[in-house]
mmCIF file of C-alpha atoms in Angstrom:
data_model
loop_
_atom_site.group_PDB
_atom_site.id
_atom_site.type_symbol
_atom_site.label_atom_id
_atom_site.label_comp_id
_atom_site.label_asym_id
_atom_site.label_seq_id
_atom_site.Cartn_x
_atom_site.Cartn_y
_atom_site.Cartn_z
ATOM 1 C CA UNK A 5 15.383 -4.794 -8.413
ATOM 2 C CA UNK A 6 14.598 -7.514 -10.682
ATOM 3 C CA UNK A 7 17.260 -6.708 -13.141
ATOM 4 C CA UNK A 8 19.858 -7.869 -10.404
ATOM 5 C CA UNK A 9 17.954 -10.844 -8.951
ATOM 6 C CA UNK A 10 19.610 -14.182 -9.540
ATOM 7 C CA UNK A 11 16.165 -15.425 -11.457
ATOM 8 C CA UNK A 12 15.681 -15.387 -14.867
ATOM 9 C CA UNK A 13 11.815 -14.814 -14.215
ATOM 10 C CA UNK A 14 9.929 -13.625 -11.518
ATOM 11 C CA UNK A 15 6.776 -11.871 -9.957
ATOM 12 C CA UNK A 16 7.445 -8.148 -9.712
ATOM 13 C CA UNK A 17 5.599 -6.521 -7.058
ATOM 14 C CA UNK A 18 5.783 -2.364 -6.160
ATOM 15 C CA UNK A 19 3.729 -0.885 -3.424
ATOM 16 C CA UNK A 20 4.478 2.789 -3.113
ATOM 17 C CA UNK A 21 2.851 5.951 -1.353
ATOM 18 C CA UNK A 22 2.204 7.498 -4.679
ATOM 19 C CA UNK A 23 3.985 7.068 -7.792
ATOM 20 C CA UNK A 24 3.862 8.761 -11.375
ATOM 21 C CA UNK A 25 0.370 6.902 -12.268
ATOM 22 C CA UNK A 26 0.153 3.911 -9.943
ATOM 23 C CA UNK A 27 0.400 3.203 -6.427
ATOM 24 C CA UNK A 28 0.751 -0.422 -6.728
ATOM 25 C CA UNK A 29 1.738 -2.699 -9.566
ATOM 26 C CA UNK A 30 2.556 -5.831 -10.509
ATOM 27 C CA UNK A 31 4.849 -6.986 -13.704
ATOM 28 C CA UNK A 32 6.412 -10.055 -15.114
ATOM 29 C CA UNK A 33 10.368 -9.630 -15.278
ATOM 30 C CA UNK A 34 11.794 -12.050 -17.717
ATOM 31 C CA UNK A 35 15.676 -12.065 -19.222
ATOM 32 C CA UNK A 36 15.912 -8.603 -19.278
ATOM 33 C CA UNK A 37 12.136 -7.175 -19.829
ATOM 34 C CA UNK A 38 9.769 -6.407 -17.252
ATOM 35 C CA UNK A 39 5.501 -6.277 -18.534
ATOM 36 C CA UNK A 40 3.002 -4.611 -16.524
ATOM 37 C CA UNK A 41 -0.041 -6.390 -16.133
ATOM 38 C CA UNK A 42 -1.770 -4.630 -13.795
ATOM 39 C CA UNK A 43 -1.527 -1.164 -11.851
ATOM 40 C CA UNK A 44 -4.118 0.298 -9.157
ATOM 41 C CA UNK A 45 -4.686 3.868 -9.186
ATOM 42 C CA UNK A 46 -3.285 6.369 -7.186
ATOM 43 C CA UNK A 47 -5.541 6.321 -4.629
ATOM 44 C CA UNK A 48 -5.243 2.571 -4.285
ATOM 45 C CA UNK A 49 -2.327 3.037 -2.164
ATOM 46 C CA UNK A 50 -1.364 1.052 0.798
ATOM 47 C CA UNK A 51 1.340 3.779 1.746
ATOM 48 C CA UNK A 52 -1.493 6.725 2.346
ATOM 49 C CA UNK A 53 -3.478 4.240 4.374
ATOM 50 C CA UNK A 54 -0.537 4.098 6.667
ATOM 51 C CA UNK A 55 0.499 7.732 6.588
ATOM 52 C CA UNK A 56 -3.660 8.229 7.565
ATOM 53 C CA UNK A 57 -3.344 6.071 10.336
ATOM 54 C CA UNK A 58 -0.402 7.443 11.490
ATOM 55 C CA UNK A 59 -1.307 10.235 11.550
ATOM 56 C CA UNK A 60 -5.025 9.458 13.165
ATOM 57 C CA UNK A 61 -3.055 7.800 16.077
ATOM 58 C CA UNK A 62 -1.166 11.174 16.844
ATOM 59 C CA UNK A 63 2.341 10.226 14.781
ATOM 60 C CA UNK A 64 4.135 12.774 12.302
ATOM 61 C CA UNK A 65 4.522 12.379 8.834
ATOM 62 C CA UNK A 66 7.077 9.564 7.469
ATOM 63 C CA UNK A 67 6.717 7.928 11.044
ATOM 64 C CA UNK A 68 4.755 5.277 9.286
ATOM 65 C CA UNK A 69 7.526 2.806 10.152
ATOM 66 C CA UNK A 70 6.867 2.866 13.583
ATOM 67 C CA UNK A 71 3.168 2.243 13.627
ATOM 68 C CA UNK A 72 4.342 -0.487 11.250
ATOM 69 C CA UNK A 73 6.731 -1.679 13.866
ATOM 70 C CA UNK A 74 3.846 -1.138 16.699
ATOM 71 C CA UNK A 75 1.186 -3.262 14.399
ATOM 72 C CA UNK A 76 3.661 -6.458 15.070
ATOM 73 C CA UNK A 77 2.405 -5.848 18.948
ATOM 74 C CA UNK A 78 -0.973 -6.074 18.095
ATOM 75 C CA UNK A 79 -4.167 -8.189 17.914
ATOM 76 C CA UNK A 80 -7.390 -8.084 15.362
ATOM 77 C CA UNK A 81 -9.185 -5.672 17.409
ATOM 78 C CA UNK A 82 -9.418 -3.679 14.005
ATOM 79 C CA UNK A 83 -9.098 -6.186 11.533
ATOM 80 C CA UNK A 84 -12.734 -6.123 10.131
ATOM 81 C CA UNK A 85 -12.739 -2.330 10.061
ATOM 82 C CA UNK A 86 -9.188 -2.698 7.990
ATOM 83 C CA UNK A 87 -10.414 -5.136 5.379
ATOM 84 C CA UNK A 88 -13.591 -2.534 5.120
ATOM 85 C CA UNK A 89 -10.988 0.070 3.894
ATOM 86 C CA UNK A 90 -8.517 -2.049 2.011
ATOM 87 C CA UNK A 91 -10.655 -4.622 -0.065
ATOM 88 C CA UNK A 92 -9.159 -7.907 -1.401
ATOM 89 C CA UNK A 93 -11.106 -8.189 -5.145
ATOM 90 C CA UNK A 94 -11.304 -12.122 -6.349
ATOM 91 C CA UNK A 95 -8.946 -11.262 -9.430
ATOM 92 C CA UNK A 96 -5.785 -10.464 -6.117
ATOM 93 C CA UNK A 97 -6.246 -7.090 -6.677
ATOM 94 C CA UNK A 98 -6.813 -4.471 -4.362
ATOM 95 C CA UNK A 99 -8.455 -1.552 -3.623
ATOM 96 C CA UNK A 100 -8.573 1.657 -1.091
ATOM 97 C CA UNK A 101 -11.788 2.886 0.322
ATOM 98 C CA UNK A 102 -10.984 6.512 -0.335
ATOM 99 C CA UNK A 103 -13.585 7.438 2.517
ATOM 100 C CA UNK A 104 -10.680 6.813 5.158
ATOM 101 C CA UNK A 105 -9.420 10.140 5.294
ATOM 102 C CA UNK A 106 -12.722 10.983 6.844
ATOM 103 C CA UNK A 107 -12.836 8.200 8.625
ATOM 104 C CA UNK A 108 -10.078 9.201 10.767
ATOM 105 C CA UNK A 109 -10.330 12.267 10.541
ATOM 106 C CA UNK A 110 -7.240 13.388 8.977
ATOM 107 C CA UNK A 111 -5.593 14.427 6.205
ATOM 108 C CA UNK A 112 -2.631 12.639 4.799
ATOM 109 C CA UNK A 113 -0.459 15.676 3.482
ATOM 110 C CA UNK A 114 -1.420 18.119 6.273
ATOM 111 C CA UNK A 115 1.616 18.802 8.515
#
């Protein structure tokens, strides 16, 4: 948390699965006021291209961690098909091809 940092400004960055309105989101935390300046969608979310992936590769749900862990082992076999589905925009932004749940044939809430 910013708030507890030992900075008195800072870059505020929060990736989650799926929050209230945003997936991702990026602020400016200065004394003791944080700004939003940006927020992607839910559907611009990092976390449900992991749980899809997971679960595409034959893990559970919240085993994302481990196909984390498993990416570190790794080469770039995939790593054109990746940046197809999670696209860098010039402004730093990002975005989720939304088309990856049928890519992989999966569904990211199914258990």
């Amino acid at each position: 948390m910013f708030f507890v940092s030992p900075f008195e400004d800072a870059t505020v960055v929060v990736l989650d699965g799926y929050g209230d309105d945003a997936a991702s989101s990026v602020f400016t935390g200065a004394g003791h006021r944080l700004t939003r300046h940006w927020h992607g969608g839910i559907f611009d979310s990092l976390g449900m291209v992991y749980t899809l992936v997971t679960r595409h590769l034959g893990y559970e749900v919240f085993e994302e961690g481990t196909v984390m862990a498993l990416a570190a082992l790794g080469g770039d076999r995939y790593d054109a098909a990746m940046r197809e589905v999670v696209r860098l925009e010039p402004e730093g932004r990002f975005t989720v091809d939304v088309r990856i749940s049928a890519m992989t044939g999966t569904d990211c809430c199914a258990p």
